[in-house]
Coordinates of N, CA and C in Angstrom, one line a residue:
M1 N 69.3 -120.3 -55.5 CA 70.6 -119.5 -55.8 C 70.3 -118.0 -55.9
T2 N 69.1 -117.6 -56.2 CA 68.8 -116.2 -56.4 C 68.2 -115.6 -55.2
A3 N 68.0 -116.3 -54.1 CA 67.3 -115.8 -53.0 C 68.0 -114.5 -52.4
G4 N 69.4 -114.5 -52.4 CA 70.1 -113.4 -51.9 C 70.0 -112.1 -52.7
L5 N 69.5 -112.2 -53.9 CA 69.5 -111.0 -54.8 C 68.5 -110.0 -54.3
D6 N 67.6 -110.4 -53.4 CA 66.6 -109.4 -52.9 C 67.1 -108.6 -51.7
A7 N 68.4 -108.9 -51.3 CA 68.9 -108.2 -50.1 C 69.3 -106.8 -50.5
D8 N 69.1 -105.9 -49.5 CA 69.4 -104.5 -49.7 C 70.9 -104.3 -49.9
V9 N 71.3 -103.4 -50.8 CA 72.7 -103.0 -50.9 C 72.8 -101.6 -50.4
V10 N 73.7 -101.5 -49.4 CA 74.0 -100.2 -48.8 C 74.7 -99.2 -49.8
G11 N 74.1 -98.1 -50.0 CA 74.7 -97.1 -51.0 C 76.0 -96.5 -50.4
A12 N 76.9 -96.1 -51.3 CA 78.2 -95.5 -51.0 C 78.1 -94.0 -51.2
D13 N 77.0 -93.5 -51.5 CA 76.9 -92.1 -51.8 C 77.4 -91.2 -50.6
A14 N 77.0 -91.5 -49.4 CA 77.3 -90.7 -48.3 C 78.8 -90.6 -48.1
A15 N 79.5 -91.8 -48.2 CA 80.9 -91.9 -48.0 C 81.7 -91.1 -49.1
A16 N 81.1 -91.3 -50.4 CA 81.8 -90.6 -51.5 C 81.6 -89.1 -51.4
D17 N 80.4 -88.7 -51.0 CA 80.2 -87.3 -50.9 C 81.1 -86.6 -49.8
R18 N 81.2 -87.3 -48.7 CA 82.1 -86.8 -47.6 C 83.5 -86.8 -48.1
R19 N 83.9 -87.9 -48.8 CA 85.3 -87.9 -49.4 C 85.6 -86.7 -50.3
D20 N 84.6 -86.4 -51.1 CA 84.8 -85.3 -52.1 C 84.8 -84.0 -51.3
E21 N 84.1 -83.8 -50.3 CA 84.1 -82.6 -49.5 C 85.5 -82.4 -48.9
V22 N 86.0 -83.5 -48.3 CA 87.4 -83.4 -47.7 C 88.4 -83.1 -48.7
V23 N 88.4 -83.7 -49.8 CA 89.4 -83.5 -50.9 C 89.3 -82.0 -51.4
A24 N 88.1 -81.5 -51.5 CA 87.9 -80.1 -52.0 C 88.5 -79.2 -50.9
E25 N 88.3 -79.4 -49.6 CA 88.8 -78.6 -48.6 C 90.4 -78.6 -48.6
V26 N 90.9 -79.9 -48.7 CA 92.4 -80.0 -48.7 C 93.0 -79.3 -49.9
T27 N 92.3 -79.5 -51.1 CA 92.8 -78.9 -52.3 C 92.9 -77.4 -52.2
D28 N 91.9 -76.8 -51.6 CA 91.9 -75.3 -51.3 C 93.0 -74.9 -50.3
H29 N 93.1 -75.7 -49.3 CA 94.1 -75.4 -48.2 C 95.5 -75.6 -48.7
A30 N 95.7 -76.8 -49.3 CA 97.1 -77.0 -49.8 C 97.5 -76.1 -51.0
G31 N 96.4 -75.6 -51.7 CA 96.7 -74.6 -52.7 C 97.4 -73.4 -52.2
R32 N 97.0 -73.0 -50.9 CA 97.6 -71.8 -50.3 C 99.1 -72.1 -50.0
I33 N 99.4 -73.3 -49.6 CA 100.8 -73.8 -49.4 C 101.5 -73.7 -50.7
A34 N 100.9 -74.2 -51.8 CA 101.5 -74.3 -53.1 C 101.9 -72.9 -53.6
R35 N 101.0 -71.9 -53.3 CA 101.3 -70.5 -53.8 C 102.4 -69.9 -53.0
E36 N 102.5 -70.3 -51.7 CA 103.6 -69.8 -50.9 C 104.9 -70.4 -51.3
L37 N 104.9 -71.7 -51.6 CA 106.1 -72.3 -52.1 C 106.6 -71.7 -53.5
A38 N 105.6 -71.4 -54.3 CA 105.9 -70.8 -55.6 C 106.6 -69.5 -55.5
R39 N 106.1 -68.7 -54.5 CA 106.7 -67.4 -54.2 C 108.1 -67.5 -53.7
L40 N 108.2 -68.5 -52.8 CA 109.5 -68.7 -52.1 C 110.6 -69.2 -53.1
Q41 N 110.2 -70.2 -53.9 CA 111.1 -70.8 -54.8 C 111.3 -70.0 -56.2
G42 N 110.4 -69.0 -56.4 CA 110.6 -68.2 -57.5 C 110.2 -68.8 -58.9
G43 N 109.3 -69.7 -58.9 CA 108.9 -70.4 -60.1 C 107.5 -70.7 -60.1
D44 N 107.0 -71.0 -61.3 CA 105.5 -71.3 -61.4 C 105.3 -72.8 -61.1
Y45 N 106.3 -73.6 -61.1 CA 106.0 -75.0 -60.8 C 107.2 -75.6 -60.1
G46 N 106.9 -76.7 -59.4 CA 107.9 -77.4 -58.6 C 107.3 -78.4 -57.6
Q47 N 108.1 -79.0 -56.8 CA 107.6 -79.9 -55.7 C 108.5 -79.9 -54.6
R48 N 108.0 -80.3 -53.4 CA 108.9 -80.4 -52.2 C 108.3 -81.4 -51.3
E49 N 109.2 -82.1 -50.6 CA 108.8 -83.1 -49.6 C 108.8 -82.5 -48.2
F50 N 107.9 -82.9 -47.3 CA 107.8 -82.5 -45.9 C 107.7 -83.8 -45.1
D51 N 108.6 -83.9 -44.2 CA 108.6 -85.1 -43.3 C 107.9 -84.9 -42.0
T52 N 107.1 -85.9 -41.6 CA 106.5 -85.9 -40.3 C 106.9 -87.2 -39.5
D53 N 106.4 -87.3 -38.3 CA 106.7 -88.5 -37.5 C 106.1 -89.7 -38.2
R54 N 105.0 -89.6 -38.9 CA 104.3 -90.7 -39.5 C 104.7 -91.0 -40.9
G55 N 105.3 -90.1 -41.6 CA 105.6 -90.4 -43.0 C 106.1 -89.1 -43.7
T56 N 105.9 -89.1 -45.0 CA 106.4 -88.0 -45.9 C 105.3 -87.6 -46.8
W57 N 105.1 -86.3 -46.9 CA 104.2 -85.6 -47.8 C 104.9 -85.0 -48.9
T58 N 104.4 -85.2 -50.1 CA 105.0 -84.6 -51.3 C 103.9 -83.7 -52.0
L59 N 104.3 -82.4 -52.1 CA 103.4 -81.5 -52.7 C 104.0 -81.0 -54.1
K60 N 103.3 -81.3 -55.1 CA 103.7 -80.8 -56.5 C 102.7 -79.8 -56.9
Y61 N 103.2 -78.7 -57.5 CA 102.3 -77.6 -57.9 C 102.7 -77.0 -59.2
E62 N 101.8 -76.3 -59.9 CA 102.1 -75.7 -61.2 C 101.1 -74.5 -61.3
A63 N 101.7 -73.3 -61.6 CA 101.0 -72.1 -61.7 C 100.1 -71.8 -60.5
G64 N 100.6 -72.1 -59.4 CA 99.8 -71.8 -58.1 C 98.8 -72.8 -57.8
D65 N 98.6 -73.9 -58.6 CA 97.6 -74.9 -58.3 C 98.3 -76.2 -57.9
V66 N 97.6 -77.0 -57.1 CA 98.1 -78.3 -56.6 C 98.0 -79.3 -57.7
Q67 N 99.1 -79.9 -58.2 CA 99.0 -81.0 -59.1 C 98.7 -82.3 -58.4
Y68 N 99.5 -82.5 -57.3 CA 99.1 -83.6 -56.4 C 99.7 -83.4 -55.0
L69 N 99.0 -84.0 -54.1 CA 99.5 -84.1 -52.7 C 99.5 -85.5 -52.3
R70 N 100.7 -86.0 -52.0 CA 100.8 -87.5 -51.7 C 101.3 -87.7 -50.3
F71 N 100.8 -88.7 -49.7 CA 101.2 -89.1 -48.3 C 101.8 -90.5 -48.4
E72 N 103.0 -90.7 -47.9 CA 103.6 -92.1 -47.8 C 104.0 -92.3 -46.3
G73 N 103.5 -93.4 -45.7 CA 103.9 -93.7 -44.4 C 103.2 -94.9 -43.8
R74 N 104.0 -95.7 -43.1 CA 103.5 -96.9 -42.4 C 102.5 -97.7 -43.2
G75 N 102.9 -98.1 -44.4 CA 102.1 -98.9 -45.2 C 101.1 -98.1 -46.0
A76 N 100.9 -96.8 -45.8 CA 100.0 -96.0 -46.6 C 100.7 -95.3 -47.7
D77 N 100.1 -95.3 -48.8 CA 100.6 -94.6 -50.0 C 99.4 -94.1 -50.7
V78 N 99.0 -92.8 -50.5 CA 97.8 -92.3 -51.0 C 97.9 -90.9 -51.6
Y79 N 97.3 -90.7 -52.8 CA 97.3 -89.3 -53.3 C 96.0 -88.7 -52.8
V80 N 96.2 -87.8 -51.8 CA 95.1 -87.1 -51.2 C 94.5 -86.2 -52.2
V81 N 95.3 -85.5 -53.0 CA 94.8 -84.7 -54.1 C 95.5 -85.1 -55.4
S82 N 94.7 -85.3 -56.4 CA 95.3 -85.8 -57.7 C 94.4 -85.4 -58.8
T83 N 95.1 -85.2 -60.0 CA 94.3 -84.9 -61.2 C 93.7 -86.2 -61.9
Q84 N 94.1 -87.4 -61.3 CA 93.7 -88.6 -61.9 C 92.3 -89.1 -61.3
Q85 N 92.4 -89.5 -60.1 CA 91.2 -90.0 -59.4 C 91.2 -89.8 -58.0
P86 N 90.0 -89.7 -57.3 CA 89.9 -89.4 -55.9 C 90.5 -90.6 -55.1
P87 N 90.9 -90.4 -53.9 CA 91.4 -91.5 -53.0 C 90.3 -92.3 -52.4
D88 N 90.7 -93.5 -52.0 CA 89.8 -94.4 -51.3 C 89.5 -93.7 -49.9
P89 N 88.3 -93.7 -49.5 CA 87.9 -93.0 -48.2 C 88.8 -93.5 -47.0
E90 N 89.0 -94.8 -46.9 CA 89.8 -95.3 -45.8 C 91.3 -94.8 -45.9
D91 N 91.8 -94.8 -47.1 CA 93.2 -94.3 -47.3 C 93.2 -92.8 -47.0
L92 N 92.2 -92.1 -47.4 CA 92.1 -90.6 -47.1 C 92.1 -90.4 -45.6
A93 N 91.3 -91.2 -44.9 CA 91.2 -91.0 -43.5 C 92.5 -91.2 -42.8
A94 N 93.3 -92.2 -43.3 CA 94.6 -92.5 -42.7 C 95.6 -91.3 -42.9
A95 N 95.5 -90.7 -44.1 CA 96.3 -89.6 -44.4 C 95.9 -88.3 -43.6
M96 N 94.6 -88.1 -43.6 CA 94.2 -86.9 -42.9 C 94.5 -86.9 -41.4
A97 N 94.7 -88.0 -40.8 CA 95.2 -88.1 -39.4 C 96.5 -87.5 -39.3
D98 N 97.3 -87.3 -40.3 CA 98.6 -86.7 -40.3 C 98.7 -85.4 -41.0
Y99 N 97.6 -84.9 -41.4 CA 97.6 -83.6 -42.2 C 98.1 -82.4 -41.4
D100 N 97.6 -82.3 -40.2 CA 98.1 -81.2 -39.3 C 99.6 -81.2 -39.2
A101 N 100.2 -82.4 -39.1 CA 101.6 -82.5 -38.9 C 102.3 -82.0 -40.2
F102 N 101.7 -82.3 -41.3 CA 102.2 -81.9 -42.6 C 102.3 -80.3 -42.7
V103 N 101.2 -79.7 -42.3 CA 101.1 -78.3 -42.3 C 102.1 -77.7 -41.3
E104 N 102.3 -78.3 -40.2 CA 103.3 -77.8 -39.2 C 104.7 -78.0 -39.8
S105 N 104.9 -79.0 -40.5 CA 106.2 -79.2 -41.1 C 106.5 -78.1 -42.1
F106 N 105.5 -77.7 -42.9 CA 105.7 -76.6 -43.8 C 106.0 -75.3 -43.1
N107 N 105.2 -75.1 -42.0 CA 105.4 -73.9 -41.2 C 106.8 -73.8 -40.6
E108 N 107.3 -74.9 -40.1 CA 108.6 -75.0 -39.6 C 109.7 -74.7 -40.6
Y109 N 109.4 -75.1 -41.8 CA 110.4 -74.9 -42.9 C 110.4 -73.4 -43.2
V110 N 109.2 -72.7 -43.3 CA 109.2 -71.3 -43.5 C 109.8 -70.5 -42.4
R111 N 109.6 -70.9 -41.2 CA 110.2 -70.2 -40.0 C 111.7 -70.4 -40.0
S112 N 112.2 -71.5 -40.5 CA 113.6 -71.7 -40.5 C 114.3 -70.7 -41.5
L113 N 113.6 -70.1 -42.4 CA 114.2 -69.2 -43.4 C 114.1 -67.8 -42.9
D114 N 113.5 -67.5 -41.8 CA 113.3 -66.2 -41.2 C 114.7 -65.6 -40.9
G115 N 115.0 -64.5 -41.5 CA 116.3 -63.8 -41.2 C 117.5 -64.4 -41.9
V116 N 117.3 -65.4 -42.8 CA 118.4 -66.0 -43.4 C 119.2 -65.1 -44.4
L117 N 118.5 -64.0 -44.8 CA 119.2 -63.1 -45.7 C 119.6 -61.8 -45.0
D118 N 119.5 -61.8 -43.7 CA 119.7 -60.5 -43.0 C 121.2 -60.0 -43.2
D119 N 122.1 -61.0 -43.2 CA 123.5 -60.6 -43.4 C 124.0 -60.6 -44.8
A120 N 123.1 -60.8 -45.8 CA 123.6 -60.9 -47.2 C 124.0 -59.5 -47.6
A121 N 125.1 -59.4 -48.3 CA 125.6 -58.1 -48.7 C 124.7 -57.4 -49.8
D122 N 124.3 -56.2 -49.6 CA 123.5 -55.4 -50.6 C 124.3 -54.3 -51.2
D123 N 125.6 -54.2 -50.8 CA 126.5 -53.2 -51.4 C 127.3 -54.0 -52.4
L124 N 126.8 -54.1 -53.6 CA 127.4 -55.0 -54.6 C 128.5 -54.2 -55.4
P125 N 129.5 -54.9 -55.9 CA 130.6 -54.2 -56.6 C 130.2 -53.7 -58.0
E126 N 131.0 -52.8 -58.5 CA 130.7 -52.2 -59.8 C 131.0 -53.3 -60.9
I127 N 130.3 -53.2 -62.0 CA 130.4 -54.2 -63.1 C 131.2 -53.5 -64.2
E128 N 132.3 -54.1 -64.6 CA 133.1 -53.5 -65.7 C 132.4 -53.5 -67.0
S129 N 132.5 -52.4 -67.8 CA 131.8 -52.4 -69.1 C 132.6 -53.0 -70.1
V130 N 131.9 -53.6 -71.1 CA 132.6 -54.3 -72.3 C 132.6 -53.3 -73.5
D131 N 132.2 -52.1 -73.3 CA 132.1 -51.2 -74.4 C 133.4 -51.1 -75.3
S132 N 134.5 -50.9 -74.6 CA 135.8 -50.8 -75.3 C 136.1 -52.0 -76.2
V133 N 135.9 -53.2 -75.6 CA 136.2 -54.5 -76.3 C 135.2 -54.6 -77.5
V134 N 133.9 -54.4 -77.3 CA 133.0 -54.5 -78.4 C 133.3 -53.5 -79.5
E135 N 133.6 -52.3 -79.1 CA 133.9 -51.3 -80.1 C 135.2 -51.6 -80.9
A136 N 136.2 -52.2 -80.3 CA 137.4 -52.6 -81.0 C 137.1 -53.8 -81.9
R137 N 136.3 -54.7 -81.4 CA 135.9 -55.9 -82.3 C 135.1 -55.4 -83.5
E138 N 134.2 -54.5 -83.3 CA 133.4 -54.0 -84.4 C 134.2 -53.3 -85.4
R139 N 135.2 -52.5 -84.9 CA 136.1 -51.8 -85.9 C 136.9 -52.7 -86.7
I140 N 137.5 -53.8 -86.1 CA 138.3 -54.8 -86.9 C 137.4 -55.5 -87.8
L141 N 136.2 -56.0 -87.4 CA 135.3 -56.8 -88.2 C 134.8 -55.9 -89.4
S142 N 134.6 -54.6 -89.2 CA 134.1 -53.8 -90.2 C 135.2 -53.7 -91.4
R143 N 136.4 -53.6 -91.0 CA 137.5 -53.5 -92.0 C 137.6 -54.9 -92.7
M144 N 137.5 -56.0 -92.0 CA 137.5 -57.3 -92.6 C 136.3 -57.5 -93.6
R145 N 135.1 -57.0 -93.1 CA 133.9 -57.1 -93.9 C 134.1 -56.3 -95.2
E146 N 134.6 -55.1 -95.1 CA 134.9 -54.3 -96.3 C 135.8 -55.0 -97.3
A147 N 136.9 -55.6 -96.8 CA 137.8 -56.2 -97.6 C 137.2 -57.5 -98.3
C148 N 136.5 -58.3 -97.5 CA 135.9 -59.5 -98.0 C 134.8 -59.2 -99.0
D149 N 134.0 -58.2 -98.8 CA 133.0 -57.8 -99.8 C 133.7 -57.4 -101.1
G150 N 134.9 -56.7 -101.0 CA 135.6 -56.4 -102.2 C 136.1 -57.6 -102.9
M151 N 136.6 -58.6 -102.2 CA 137.0 -59.9 -102.8 C 135.8 -60.6 -103.5
A152 N 134.7 -60.5 -102.8 CA 133.4 -61.2 -103.3 C 133.0 -60.5 -104.6
Q153 N 133.1 -59.2 -104.7 CA 132.8 -58.5 -106.0 C 133.7 -58.9 -107.1
Q154 N 135.0 -59.0 -106.8 CA 136.0 -59.5 -107.8 C 135.7 -60.9 -108.2
L155 N 135.5 -61.8 -107.3 CA 135.2 -63.2 -107.6 C 133.9 -63.3 -108.4
N156 N 132.9 -62.5 -108.1 CA 131.7 -62.5 -108.8 C 131.9 -62.1 -110.3
R157 N 132.7 -61.1 -110.5 CA 133.0 -60.7 -111.9 C 133.8 -61.7 -112.6
V158 N 134.8 -62.3 -112.0 CA 135.7 -63.2 -112.7 C 135.1 -64.5 -113.0
E159 N 134.4 -65.1 -112.0 CA 133.8 -66.4 -112.2 C 132.5 -66.4 -112.8
G160 N 131.8 -65.3 -112.8 CA 130.5 -65.2 -113.5 C 129.4 -65.9 -112.8
N161 N 129.6 -66.3 -111.5 CA 128.6 -67.0 -110.7 C 128.0 -66.0 -109.7
D162 N 126.8 -66.3 -109.2 CA 126.3 -65.5 -108.1 C 126.8 -65.9 -106.7
Y163 N 127.4 -67.1 -106.7 CA 127.9 -67.5 -105.4 C 129.1 -68.5 -105.6
G164 N 129.9 -68.6 -104.5 CA 131.0 -69.5 -104.6 C 131.9 -69.4 -103.4
T165 N 133.1 -70.0 -103.4 CA 134.0 -69.9 -102.2 C 135.4 -69.7 -102.8
F166 N 136.2 -69.1 -101.9 CA 137.6 -69.0 -102.2 C 138.3 -69.4 -100.9
S167 N 139.3 -70.3 -101.0 CA 140.0 -70.7 -99.8 C 141.5 -70.7 -100.1
A168 N 142.2 -70.5 -99.0 CA 143.7 -70.4 -99.1 C 144.3 -70.8 -97.7
R169 N 145.5 -71.3 -97.7 CA 146.1 -71.7 -96.5 C 147.0 -70.6 -96.0
V170 N 146.9 -70.1 -94.8 CA 147.7 -69.1 -94.2 C 148.4 -69.7 -93.0
G171 N 149.7 -69.9 -93.1 CA 150.4 -70.6 -92.0 C 149.9 -72.1 -92.0
S172 N 149.4 -72.5 -90.9 CA 148.9 -73.9 -90.7 C 147.4 -73.9 -90.8
S173 N 146.7 -72.8 -91.0 CA 145.2 -72.8 -91.0 C 144.6 -72.6 -92.4
R174 N 143.5 -73.2 -92.6 CA 142.8 -73.0 -93.9 C 141.7 -71.9 -93.7
W175 N 141.8 -70.9 -94.5 CA 140.8 -69.8 -94.5 C 139.9 -70.0 -95.7
E176 N 138.6 -69.8 -95.4 CA 137.6 -69.9 -96.5 C 136.6 -68.7 -96.5
L177 N 136.5 -68.1 -97.7 CA 135.5 -67.1 -97.9 C 134.4 -67.6 -98.7
K178 N 133.2 -67.5 -98.2 CA 132.0 -67.8 -99.0 C 131.3 -66.5 -99.4
W179 N 131.0 -66.4 -100.7 CA 130.4 -65.2 -101.2 C 129.1 -65.5 -102.0
E180 N 128.2 -64.5 -102.0 CA 127.0 -64.6 -102.7 C 126.5 -63.3 -103.2
E181 N 126.3 -63.2 -104.5 CA 125.9 -62.0 -105.2 C 126.7 -60.8 -104.8
G182 N 128.0 -61.0 -104.8 CA 129.0 -59.9 -104.6 C 129.2 -59.4 -103.2
R183 N 128.7 -60.2 -102.2 CA 128.9 -59.9 -100.8 C 129.4 -61.2 -100.1
A184 N 130.2 -60.9 -99.0 CA 130.7 -62.0 -98.3 C 129.6 -62.6 -97.4
S185 N 129.5 -64.0 -97.5 CA 128.5 -64.6 -96.6 C 129.2 -65.0 -95.3
Y186 N 130.4 -65.6 -95.4 CA 131.1 -65.8 -94.1 C 132.6 -65.9 -94.4
L187 N 133.4 -65.7 -93.4 CA 134.8 -65.9 -93.4 C 135.2 -66.9 -92.3
R188 N 135.7 -68.0 -92.6 CA 135.9 -69.1 -91.6 C 137.4 -69.5 -91.6
V189 N 137.9 -69.7 -90.4 CA 139.3 -70.2 -90.3 C 139.2 -71.6 -89.6
G190 N 139.9 -72.6 -90.2 CA 140.0 -73.9 -89.6 C 139.1 -74.9 -90.2
G191 N 138.4 -74.7 -91.3 CA 137.6 -75.7 -91.9 C 136.3 -75.9 -91.1
E192 N 135.7 -77.1 -91.4 CA 134.5 -77.5 -90.7 C 134.7 -77.4 -89.1
G193 N 133.8 -76.8 -88.4 CA 134.0 -76.7 -87.0 C 135.0 -75.6 -86.6
G194 N 135.5 -74.8 -87.5 CA 136.4 -73.8 -87.2 C 135.7 -72.5 -86.7
V195 N 136.5 -71.4 -86.7 CA 136.0 -70.1 -86.2 C 135.5 -69.3 -87.3
Y196 N 134.3 -68.8 -87.1 CA 133.7 -67.9 -88.1 C 134.0 -66.4 -87.7
L197 N 134.9 -65.8 -88.4 CA 135.3 -64.4 -88.1 C 134.2 -63.5 -88.7
L198 N 133.6 -63.8 -89.8 CA 132.5 -63.1 -90.3 C 131.3 -64.1 -90.5
S199 N 130.1 -63.7 -90.1 CA 129.0 -64.6 -90.2 C 127.7 -63.8 -90.1
Q200 N 126.6 -64.3 -90.6 CA 125.3 -63.7 -90.6 C 124.7 -63.9 -89.2
Y201 N 125.3 -64.7 -88.4 CA 124.6 -65.0 -87.1 C 125.2 -64.2 -85.9
Q202 N 126.5 -64.4 -85.6 CA 127.0 -63.7 -84.5 C 128.5 -63.4 -84.6
P203 N 129.0 -62.4 -84.0 CA 130.5 -62.1 -84.1 C 131.3 -63.1 -83.3
P204 N 132.6 -63.2 -83.7 CA 133.4 -64.2 -82.9 C 133.7 -63.7 -81.5
A205 N 134.2 -64.6 -80.7 CA 134.6 -64.2 -79.4 C 135.9 -63.3 -79.5
P206 N 136.1 -62.3 -78.7 CA 137.2 -61.5 -78.8 C 138.6 -62.3 -78.8
K207 N 138.7 -63.3 -78.0 CA 139.9 -64.1 -78.0 C 140.2 -64.8 -79.4
D208 N 139.1 -65.3 -80.0 CA 139.2 -65.9 -81.3 C 139.6 -64.9 -82.4
L209 N 139.0 -63.7 -82.3 CA 139.4 -62.7 -83.2 C 140.8 -62.3 -83.1
R210 N 141.3 -62.1 -81.8 CA 142.7 -61.8 -81.5 C 143.6 -62.8 -82.1
A211 N 143.2 -64.1 -82.0 CA 144.1 -65.2 -82.4 C 144.3 -65.2 -83.9
H212 N 143.4 -64.7 -84.7 CA 143.5 -64.8 -86.2 C 143.6 -63.4 -86.9
A213 N 143.4 -62.3 -86.2 CA 143.3 -61.0 -86.8 C 144.6 -60.7 -87.6
D214 N 145.8 -61.1 -87.0 CA 147.0 -60.7 -87.6 C 147.3 -61.5 -88.9
D215 N 146.6 -62.7 -89.0 CA 146.8 -63.5 -90.2 C 145.9 -63.1 -91.4
F216 N 145.0 -62.2 -91.1 CA 144.0 -61.8 -92.2 C 144.8 -61.2 -93.4
A217 N 145.8 -60.4 -93.1 CA 146.6 -59.8 -94.2 C 147.2 -60.9 -95.1
G218 N 147.6 -62.0 -94.5 CA 148.1 -63.1 -95.3 C 147.0 -63.7 -96.2
F219 N 145.8 -63.7 -95.7 CA 144.7 -64.2 -96.6 C 144.4 -63.3 -97.7
V220 N 144.5 -62.0 -97.4 CA 144.3 -61.0 -98.5 C 145.4 -61.1 -99.5
D221 N 146.7 -61.4 -99.1 CA 147.8 -61.6 -100.0 C 147.6 -62.8 -100.9
A222 N 147.0 -63.9 -100.3 CA 146.8 -65.1 -101.0 C 145.7 -64.8 -102.1
F223 N 144.7 -64.0 -101.8 CA 143.7 -63.7 -102.7 C 144.3 -62.9 -103.9
N224 N 145.1 -61.9 -103.5 CA 145.7 -61.1 -104.6 C 146.6 -61.9 -105.5
E225 N 147.3 -62.9 -104.9 CA 148.1 -63.8 -105.8 C 147.2 -64.6 -106.7
H226 N 146.1 -65.0 -106.2 CA 145.1 -65.8 -107.0 C 144.6 -64.9 -108.2
V227 N 144.3 -63.7 -107.9 CA 143.9 -62.8 -109.0 C 145.0 -62.5 -110.0
S228 N 146.2 -62.4 -109.5 CA 147.3 -62.1 -110.3 C 147.6 -63.3 -111.3
E229 N 147.4 -64.5 -110.7 CA 147.6 -65.7 -111.6 C 146.5 -65.8 -112.7
I230 N 145.3 -65.4 -112.3 CA 144.2 -65.4 -113.3 C 144.5 -64.4 -114.4
S231 N 145.0 -63.2 -114.0 CA 145.4 -62.1 -114.9 C 146.5 -62.6 -115.9
D232 N 147.5 -63.2 -115.3 CA 148.6 -63.7 -116.1 C 148.1 -64.7 -117.1
S233 N 147.2 -65.6 -116.7 CA 146.7 -66.6 -117.6 C 145.9 -65.9 -118.8
L234 N 145.1 -64.9 -118.4 CA 144.4 -64.2 -119.5 C 145.3 -63.4 -120.4
D235 N 146.4 -62.9 -119.9 CA 147.4 -62.2 -120.7 C 148.0 -63.1 -121.8
T236 N 148.0 -64.4 -121.6 CA 148.7 -65.2 -122.6 C 147.7 -65.6 -123.7
V237 N 146.5 -65.2 -123.6 CA 145.5 -65.6 -124.7 C 145.6 -64.6 -125.8
E238 N 145.8 -65.2 -127.0 CA 145.9 -64.3 -128.2 C 144.7 -64.7 -129.2
L239 N 144.2 -63.6 -129.8 CA 143.1 -63.8 -130.8 C 143.6 -63.6 -132.2

């Protein structure tokens, strides 16, 4: 039963070495294609398929390097270049028989783009400035901020707390002022999910500000009524 164990085993070193040489050459060559694709598509990573008569090649790249080069066709499905493991020599040979066609497919793709931008307009229209809109918004918000900070200072004095909220209904909308240490934190219209007219993050959209700016006076009136009610209550206290 052990007689056959003395038989010579043919080494695979030669085939493996040749396979590695071919893969290294393809990696370098396909890397040039990857860099051209990256320049063309304007990104550091991506992938593209190229069809030949025998199958489809898929080249995936990142930062100018080949992530993988895959060939699919007529029963063959082989990663010629991969970060995982080298291909089987026979599968590599089958793919390499179509490699020239893959390169030609890429070249045809590049040639098809020659002159594609020749008729593109380079006399672009002027862009309208938003300066006037932004300046008007900042002017309105500055006045709102000044008024709300004044309310916050009064609420801080009356309630004796470093923070709190004051809310009132103006028309059909609920307005809420949150204050902290005598300054307005935010002014919101519409409750949760509403529009923040004043915020520590970003200003409102011009249309949102336009929709609610006229009602701000009503909110100030509601605050003044609140203060007046507090004053009247204090006036009735006798010692």
